[in-house]
XYZ file of C-alpha atoms in Angstrom:
569
model
C 0.019 -0.844 -0.006
C 2.417 2.147 0.787
C 4.644 1.942 -2.442
C 1.677 2.343 -3.978
C 1.120 5.502 -2.483
C 4.651 6.309 -4.162
C 4.023 5.494 -7.260
C 0.890 8.122 -7.003
C 2.722 10.767 -5.572
C 5.218 10.446 -7.765
C 2.922 10.571 -10.578
C 1.579 13.991 -9.007
C 4.515 15.641 -8.526
C 5.670 13.843 -12.907
C 2.153 14.872 -14.131
C 2.209 18.436 -11.527
C 5.634 18.648 -13.206
C 4.465 18.335 -16.155
C 2.133 21.148 -16.421
C 4.042 23.328 -14.306
C 6.545 23.766 -17.486
C 3.597 23.356 -20.168
C 2.026 26.777 -18.549
C 2.863 30.319 -18.538
C 4.885 30.406 -16.036
C 6.541 27.490 -15.781
C 7.910 28.846 -19.796
C 9.002 32.273 -18.529
C 10.182 31.015 -15.501
C 13.026 28.173 -18.073
C 13.520 30.695 -20.566
C 14.031 33.839 -17.552
C 16.957 31.341 -15.636
C 18.409 30.280 -19.618
C 18.417 33.995 -19.953
C 20.315 34.688 -16.258
C 23.170 31.965 -17.021
C 23.926 32.723 -20.658
C 24.602 36.071 -19.259
C 26.282 34.961 -15.762
C 28.223 32.594 -19.391
C 28.814 35.484 -21.074
C 29.402 38.148 -18.355
C 32.289 35.074 -17.185
C 33.940 34.766 -20.265
C 33.710 38.404 -20.304
C 35.804 38.540 -17.060
C 37.517 36.207 -18.019
C 39.215 37.927 -21.400
C 39.317 41.686 -19.465
C 42.014 39.958 -16.557
C 43.583 38.814 -19.461
C 44.259 42.099 -21.643
C 44.649 43.882 -17.782
C 47.356 40.215 -18.001
C 49.054 41.348 -20.535
C 48.914 45.148 -20.278
C 50.116 45.135 -17.092
C 53.413 42.738 -17.912
C 54.323 44.663 -20.684
C 53.918 48.102 -19.506
C 55.427 46.348 -16.249
C 58.477 45.248 -18.637
C 58.302 48.515 -20.035
C 59.154 50.584 -16.679
C 61.836 48.000 -16.028
C 63.209 48.596 -19.419
C 63.199 52.309 -19.574
C 64.882 52.400 -15.853
C 67.183 50.442 -16.397
C 67.951 52.625 -19.447
C 68.897 55.511 -18.065
C 70.010 54.322 -14.291
C 73.615 56.414 -13.672
C 76.562 54.662 -14.830
C 74.465 52.462 -17.569
C 77.201 54.578 -20.120
C 80.453 54.301 -18.790
C 79.885 50.484 -18.039
C 78.985 50.103 -22.026
C 82.556 51.749 -22.229
C 84.129 49.545 -20.424
C 86.310 46.886 -22.294
C 84.465 44.690 -20.782
C 80.796 46.141 -20.781
C 79.220 42.326 -19.232
C 81.458 41.553 -16.187
C 79.757 45.250 -15.222
C 76.403 44.778 -16.248
C 75.493 40.453 -15.452
C 75.984 41.650 -11.628
C 73.400 44.224 -12.266
C 70.560 43.055 -14.539
C 70.305 39.890 -12.386
C 69.950 42.381 -9.234
C 67.335 44.379 -11.176
C 65.113 42.014 -12.092
C 64.801 39.962 -8.827
C 63.810 42.862 -7.588
C 61.358 44.100 -10.431
C 59.619 41.091 -11.123
C 60.535 40.438 -14.294
C 61.939 37.080 -15.240
C 64.660 38.509 -17.532
C 66.698 41.879 -18.177
C 68.558 42.076 -20.964
C 71.684 44.440 -21.779
C 72.579 43.916 -26.235
C 74.910 46.761 -28.411
C 73.522 47.991 -32.231
C 73.777 44.540 -33.610
C 71.614 42.939 -30.779
C 74.865 41.393 -29.345
C 74.200 39.984 -25.792
C 76.028 41.686 -22.838
C 73.890 40.012 -20.379
C 70.981 37.320 -19.538
C 69.668 36.089 -16.727
C 71.187 31.885 -19.627
C 74.742 32.617 -19.118
C 75.706 30.596 -21.939
C 73.135 33.026 -24.115
C 75.464 35.811 -23.741
C 77.124 36.438 -26.946
C 74.376 35.845 -28.968
C 71.712 37.657 -30.516
C 69.045 39.016 -28.943
C 65.166 37.135 -30.108
C 62.940 39.798 -31.056
C 62.798 42.913 -32.863
C 65.100 46.327 -32.812
C 64.466 47.929 -35.830
C 62.010 50.010 -34.180
C 64.336 50.779 -30.584
C 67.002 51.349 -32.792
C 64.739 54.257 -34.213
C 64.744 55.495 -30.172
C 61.416 53.863 -30.109
C 60.037 51.810 -27.615
C 59.079 48.130 -29.535
C 57.131 45.501 -26.804
C 56.455 42.095 -28.436
C 56.340 38.561 -27.773
C 58.365 36.041 -28.622
C 59.804 32.317 -28.117
C 63.004 32.726 -26.898
C 65.200 31.151 -24.673
C 63.228 30.994 -21.600
C 59.960 29.668 -23.961
C 56.830 32.550 -24.994
C 58.103 35.671 -23.613
C 56.379 38.922 -23.118
C 59.268 41.732 -24.077
C 59.762 45.618 -24.321
C 62.678 46.853 -26.405
C 64.085 50.313 -25.620
C 67.141 52.378 -26.340
C 70.144 53.400 -24.737
C 70.819 57.340 -26.147
C 74.939 58.860 -25.040
C 74.269 62.550 -24.607
C 74.573 63.546 -28.200
C 70.951 61.500 -28.914
C 72.170 58.637 -30.393
C 71.131 54.839 -29.775
C 74.341 53.154 -28.377
C 72.834 49.595 -27.044
C 69.497 48.764 -25.975
C 67.584 47.066 -23.159
C 65.182 44.727 -23.278
C 63.097 42.642 -20.003
C 59.894 40.856 -20.104
C 58.047 38.096 -18.682
C 57.575 34.415 -19.520
C 54.221 34.144 -21.145
C 53.881 31.423 -18.138
C 53.366 33.815 -15.253
C 51.078 36.130 -16.662
C 48.991 32.557 -16.997
C 49.961 31.569 -13.383
C 48.228 35.570 -12.401
C 45.686 35.099 -14.746
C 44.092 31.408 -13.396
C 44.301 32.573 -10.261
C 41.769 34.908 -10.568
C 39.845 32.599 -12.388
C 38.335 30.852 -9.541
C 36.844 34.788 -7.898
C 35.582 35.237 -10.718
C 33.175 31.354 -11.138
C 32.673 31.971 -7.217
C 31.263 35.848 -8.862
C 29.808 33.998 -11.037
C 27.723 31.482 -9.786
C 26.862 33.229 -6.680
C 25.363 35.767 -9.359
C 23.717 33.130 -11.024
C 21.680 32.082 -8.380
C 20.455 35.283 -7.117
C 19.003 35.492 -10.249
C 17.237 32.538 -10.579
C 16.656 33.165 -7.068
C 14.615 36.065 -8.309
C 13.325 34.301 -11.730
C 11.715 32.231 -8.935
C 10.404 34.327 -7.161
C 8.894 36.090 -10.077
C 7.509 33.509 -12.069
C 5.883 32.090 -8.328
C 4.254 35.313 -8.739
C 3.350 34.829 -12.391
C 2.259 30.902 -12.105
C -0.403 32.474 -8.452
C -1.838 35.329 -10.860
C -1.708 33.199 -14.447
C -3.352 29.432 -12.591
C -0.662 27.427 -13.966
C -2.014 27.982 -17.048
C -0.651 27.002 -20.613
C -0.496 29.597 -23.730
C -3.043 27.291 -25.748
C -4.968 27.746 -22.566
C -4.586 31.229 -21.769
C -5.347 32.360 -25.714
C -8.463 29.333 -26.035
C -9.947 31.360 -22.385
C -9.035 34.678 -23.018
C -10.945 34.600 -26.424
C -13.683 33.096 -25.265
C -13.795 35.337 -21.939
C -14.017 38.676 -24.434
C -17.043 36.465 -27.036
C -18.480 36.497 -23.460
C -18.558 40.108 -22.493
C -19.370 40.863 -25.777
C -22.066 38.903 -26.109
C -24.122 38.472 -23.612
C -26.584 40.400 -22.599
C -26.065 41.759 -19.905
C -23.915 45.505 -18.698
C -20.549 44.653 -16.930
C -18.321 47.361 -15.236
C -15.669 46.953 -13.535
C -13.942 50.603 -11.752
C -11.287 51.033 -10.060
C -11.147 51.871 -6.054
C -10.166 55.459 -7.479
C -13.613 55.316 -10.085
C -12.535 54.799 -12.572
C -14.490 53.121 -14.666
C -11.817 50.840 -16.753
C -14.001 48.298 -18.357
C -17.708 48.591 -19.951
C -18.287 46.013 -22.611
C -21.685 46.136 -25.197
C -24.984 45.632 -23.975
C -23.408 48.574 -20.514
C -22.374 50.466 -23.197
C -25.929 50.547 -24.965
C -27.916 50.390 -21.302
C -25.955 53.223 -20.330
C -25.814 55.929 -23.325
C -22.395 55.702 -22.436
C -19.480 57.614 -24.713
C -16.335 55.641 -26.546
C -14.008 56.792 -24.452
C -15.611 55.939 -21.489
C -12.897 53.719 -20.231
C -10.807 55.663 -18.348
C -12.602 58.503 -17.333
C -14.168 58.931 -13.519
C -17.635 57.372 -13.648
C -18.488 61.783 -12.402
C -17.925 62.447 -15.816
C -20.440 60.658 -17.699
C -22.892 61.579 -18.037
C -25.375 60.005 -18.908
C -25.548 58.481 -15.448
C -28.122 59.031 -13.594
C -27.549 60.975 -9.487
C -27.800 57.559 -7.863
C -26.217 55.282 -10.210
C -22.744 57.645 -9.458
C -23.010 57.466 -6.680
C -23.440 53.183 -5.728
C -20.404 52.977 -8.778
C -18.439 55.281 -6.264
C -19.489 53.572 -3.102
C -17.602 50.782 -3.804
C -21.095 49.224 -1.159
C -22.709 45.658 -2.780
C -25.941 46.178 -3.974
C -28.248 43.058 -5.018
C -30.725 43.799 -7.772
C -31.423 47.178 -6.692
C -33.181 48.363 -8.967
C -30.987 52.269 -11.014
C -33.104 54.315 -13.875
C -31.114 54.859 -16.901
C -33.164 57.341 -19.167
C -36.700 55.311 -19.772
C -35.023 52.375 -18.784
C -35.418 49.758 -15.356
C -32.040 48.349 -15.152
C -31.643 46.171 -11.615
C -28.389 46.751 -10.293
C -25.531 44.457 -8.142
C -21.895 44.979 -7.224
C -19.352 43.354 -5.617
C -15.604 43.839 -4.494
C -13.238 42.387 -6.974
C -10.712 41.690 -3.942
C -12.062 39.551 -2.527
C -9.596 36.519 -3.305
C -5.689 38.943 -3.153
C -7.511 41.272 -7.082
C -6.704 44.574 -7.344
C -9.450 46.782 -5.906
C -12.061 47.711 -7.741
C -16.002 46.364 -7.607
C -17.593 44.620 -10.838
C -21.225 45.614 -11.542
C -23.504 43.525 -13.926
C -27.111 45.553 -15.255
C -29.571 43.881 -16.207
C -33.221 45.568 -18.370
C -35.596 44.577 -15.784
C -38.558 46.974 -18.332
C -39.736 44.816 -19.575
C -39.204 42.470 -17.097
C -41.572 44.730 -14.615
C -43.755 45.335 -16.601
C -44.434 41.075 -17.369
C -44.125 40.975 -13.455
C -46.819 43.570 -12.714
C -49.214 42.277 -15.581
C -48.411 39.199 -13.985
C -49.417 40.245 -10.024
C -52.538 41.422 -12.012
C -53.529 38.308 -13.060
C -52.657 36.796 -9.604
C -54.497 38.874 -7.840
C -57.736 38.795 -10.248
C -58.002 35.029 -9.587
C -57.030 35.140 -6.206
C -61.173 37.623 -6.425
C -62.000 34.821 -8.260
C -61.019 32.039 -5.791
C -62.081 34.256 -2.933
C -65.898 35.522 -5.310
C -66.316 31.205 -5.107
C -65.639 30.608 -1.749
C -67.851 34.150 -0.209
C -70.762 34.117 -2.889
C -73.752 32.263 -2.405
C -73.187 31.447 1.469
C -76.871 31.370 1.254
C -80.414 30.721 0.246
C -80.692 34.212 -0.017
C -81.112 36.656 -2.795
C -80.308 39.935 -0.908
C -77.484 38.440 0.766
C -76.281 37.051 -2.160
C -75.906 40.306 -4.145
C -74.680 41.744 -0.408
C -71.541 39.372 -0.900
C -70.834 40.513 -4.596
C -70.212 43.666 -3.704
C -68.242 42.801 -0.475
C -65.813 40.966 -2.930
C -65.575 42.979 -5.467
C -64.730 46.907 -2.898
C -62.217 47.715 -2.876
C -59.803 45.087 -5.082
C -62.287 45.367 -8.003
C -63.712 48.149 -7.889
C -64.474 51.441 -5.450
C -67.789 50.871 -5.563
C -70.426 48.127 -6.926
C -74.628 48.013 -7.109
C -76.608 45.021 -7.350
C -79.984 45.173 -9.222
C -82.121 42.419 -9.843
C -85.840 42.712 -10.899
C -88.738 42.854 -8.726
C -90.305 39.797 -9.774
C -87.222 37.845 -9.184
C -86.817 39.019 -5.256
C -90.548 37.225 -4.626
C -89.330 33.593 -6.764
C -90.966 34.654 -9.034
C -89.383 35.328 -13.985
C -87.754 38.725 -14.625
C -89.123 41.036 -16.567
C -88.284 41.364 -20.003
C -86.706 44.266 -19.457
C -85.438 47.340 -17.279
C -88.549 48.920 -15.730
C -89.467 47.586 -12.376
C -86.144 46.832 -11.208
C -84.645 47.054 -7.215
C -81.632 47.503 -5.989
C -80.957 45.239 -3.824
C -77.262 45.356 -2.750
C -75.037 49.389 -2.429
C -70.977 49.034 -1.076
C -68.159 51.587 -2.269
C -65.676 52.656 0.030
C -67.303 55.867 1.133
C -70.590 55.892 2.427
C -71.475 59.740 1.363
C -71.607 58.790 -2.555
C -74.457 60.529 -4.807
C -75.518 56.850 -5.799
C -79.379 55.629 -5.163
C -79.247 53.654 -2.096
C -80.246 50.359 -1.005
C -84.127 49.462 -1.717
C -84.888 52.079 -5.064
C -87.096 50.833 -7.284
C -85.762 51.852 -10.378
C -87.103 52.259 -14.562
C -83.718 52.523 -17.204
C -84.425 54.297 -20.005
C -83.617 51.985 -22.978
C -79.703 54.069 -24.153
C -78.753 53.956 -20.806
C -75.725 50.963 -20.525
C -78.310 48.788 -17.799
C -81.044 48.724 -19.910
C -78.592 48.016 -23.141
C -77.329 45.025 -20.876
C -80.814 44.042 -19.530
C -81.646 42.919 -22.859
C -78.496 42.594 -25.290
C -77.125 39.784 -22.281
C -74.261 42.018 -23.147
C -71.986 43.365 -20.365
C -71.523 46.899 -21.690
C -68.139 48.686 -20.783
C -68.215 53.037 -20.072
C -64.669 54.259 -19.998
C -65.788 57.926 -19.713
C -68.683 58.880 -17.968
C -68.271 62.719 -18.274
C -68.973 61.662 -22.360
C -71.674 59.247 -21.991
C -74.746 61.398 -23.315
C -77.386 58.195 -23.121
C -75.975 57.998 -19.397
C -76.528 61.246 -18.349
C -80.194 60.802 -19.897
C -81.260 58.883 -16.738
C -80.868 61.904 -14.978
C -78.575 64.903 -15.827
C -78.843 66.320 -12.601
C -77.169 63.308 -10.409
C -75.303 62.465 -12.867
C -73.155 65.839 -12.967
C -73.293 65.192 -9.261
C -71.702 61.589 -9.887
C -69.213 63.393 -12.256
C -68.552 65.848 -9.846
C -67.833 63.037 -7.377
C -65.603 61.617 -8.688
C -66.740 58.852 -10.372
C -65.187 58.083 -14.011
C -65.887 54.313 -15.326
C -68.439 52.212 -15.142
C -69.009 48.551 -15.786
C -72.743 47.510 -16.441
C -72.487 43.511 -16.626
C -75.935 41.567 -17.042
C -76.839 38.897 -13.806
C -77.523 35.391 -16.453
C -78.810 32.714 -15.300
C -80.359 29.594 -17.085
C -81.477 31.643 -20.310
C -82.795 34.736 -17.993
C -81.533 38.035 -17.042
C -82.611 37.285 -13.397
C -80.832 41.485 -13.670
C -77.632 43.450 -13.559
C -74.427 44.000 -11.429
C -72.874 47.518 -11.445
C -69.208 48.612 -11.185
C -68.403 52.033 -10.459
C -64.324 53.594 -10.324
C -63.088 57.042 -9.816
C -60.366 58.687 -10.661
C -58.434 57.533 -8.001
C -57.714 55.109 -10.432
C -57.423 54.611 -14.469
C -60.792 53.414 -15.562
C -62.069 49.811 -16.547
C -60.658 48.233 -19.693
C -61.886 45.331 -21.517
C -59.762 42.460 -19.572
C -61.510 43.422 -16.231
C -64.982 43.890 -17.778
C -64.142 40.489 -19.133
C -62.889 39.627 -14.681
C -66.658 41.795 -14.769
C -68.649 39.198 -16.358
C -67.018 35.952 -14.277
C -67.894 37.171 -11.226
C -71.486 38.066 -11.700
C -71.661 34.813 -13.465
C -70.185 32.575 -9.604
C -73.040 34.992 -7.628
C -75.879 34.437 -10.587
C -76.077 31.082 -10.363
C -76.659 31.884 -6.655
C -79.235 34.581 -6.994
C -81.074 32.235 -9.525
C -80.751 29.261 -7.635
C -82.301 31.897 -4.041
C -84.578 32.521 -6.411
C -85.624 29.299 -7.113
C -85.699 28.452 -3.280
C -88.153 31.129 -3.073
C -90.295 30.026 -5.048
C -90.474 26.290 -3.951
C -91.460 27.895 -0.210
C -93.390 29.631 -1.527
C -95.564 27.380 -3.281
C -94.877 24.522 -0.464
C -96.460 27.495 2.449
C -99.753 27.300 -0.100
C -99.864 24.274 0.007
C -100.084 23.722 3.531
C -102.018 26.186 4.266
C -104.938 24.642 1.302
C -104.212 21.479 3.127
C -105.648 22.583 6.694
C -108.875 22.306 7.835
C -111.163 25.898 7.338
C -110.914 26.532 10.613
C -107.038 26.839 11.154
C -107.083 28.502 7.262
C -108.895 30.970 9.052
C -106.766 31.956 11.487
C -104.039 33.660 10.154
C -101.316 33.795 8.214
C -98.564 31.146 8.039
C -96.395 30.679 11.068
C -93.078 31.856 11.624
C -91.285 28.951 10.167
C -93.362 29.428 7.113
C -92.405 33.124 6.293
C -90.318 33.057 2.684
C -87.518 35.597 3.658
C -86.638 37.961 0.707
C -85.077 41.031 0.038
C -88.062 44.144 0.698
C -89.704 45.504 -1.615
C -90.277 49.514 -0.303
C -88.347 51.883 -1.254
C -89.249 55.990 -2.222
C -90.628 56.450 -5.194
C -92.560 54.322 -7.863
C -91.701 52.464 -11.484
C -90.635 55.417 -13.240
C -88.376 57.906 -11.009
C -84.582 55.989 -11.977
C -81.846 57.554 -11.297
C -78.693 56.642 -13.611
C -76.946 54.313 -12.861
C -77.994 54.416 -10.110
């Protein structure tokens, strides 16, 4: 098991190492190390060349200095004029050679015949080197293969007081000794190069580590693909994206953000307060750096849902990233959905709250109470007067009685409950009663047919603020039992076609219950009459039916006769 774990670790390490070398950071690290190695090698090579050149230069300079010093030393001319110059000069040159640190000092005549030499057997023999430039009075340096081996030497003239060259002096060093000096400097140079290589590699490793963390160890092709995808998504997504720096400068805006906020072409790089198309609330949010979730902001005619989050959660640079979503249509759709939900809830409540009893008047009240104030500001229910007695309704809207009135206020100008009304044929109530179809009046102030019922009261109703009406016939089993009137004030918009359908559904739910209550009243009255007819004659003469035999119907009272009515009331 331990071997298996070790093998898995090796495989994981190799995979990580391989991935690391394939990544941008790994490749940059390798290139940097290679560059550092090359620079250090070139530096060491340059130092070696410089050291070699400096050593050669130093050897030539020392040779020239020693040769010139010896050529101008006191007594050299006198020694040359003695019968045996070698006897005088040889000890002097050897002493000077040793004290000056050179390998040889040779004194020769103008024909190149040596007077002195570190190797006595070479005395009297011809000098190995070039003497022409020195005979002309110059100093000449060269590298030759002489008696001591490869040598670096300088030759200078010895002149008499008249300026004539009477002899030559050559001093120099063996190349081997020069090379030894260079070799002694090589370890120092290599040590310095190794230290430079180590320091540079360490710095390169730190740079590579930071780069690897920032690039998440991605390979170049992976980074290219990622940025291509990032660019494609950023500019094609139907959601605005902004990146704002910590100091409030706009760093990035995608195409959708530019469209939603109407940003100028040079928006990036400018401070958010310098963008003229932004609303003050939006500028304040972008400049605050605080978190925001689905905040609604105006942008011209649009409603934008704005989300804002900081960018430095994972060690990134300080700033914020902002997303913008156009919620204008969504708000409209949500509003329509909410309206539909409220209407379904209203119909559901109507199904539960209408028809709880077999009482015509109570059922009409339940219809009015369900609709106020969720659908209308005022509701009036008018039933054909025969319906209240369990009989069949009349064919026209004459002789209808108001059985229910409900509203948001009690000081309305509509006629009160119990009023007997004769609707004129030009009114919406009469037309709906006659055709069985609902009537929609969006502006009561301009409805001349409705005004004709009672102009004075119509004016009071309009002045009160009631401006829209839906009159829906109450139909059951093919017969119209009455009309339900839904009124709205100017505090709410007028009814529309969709609300007309909702009113019809509400009335349809109530119509069945009203018809059931009507039929129950009729059958109950018939049962009471039959019961009375079966009683003995004496019992019938005692009076009407007992309290338990009374039929519960709506009151038929109220002021006014069949010819008196109200406009839409």
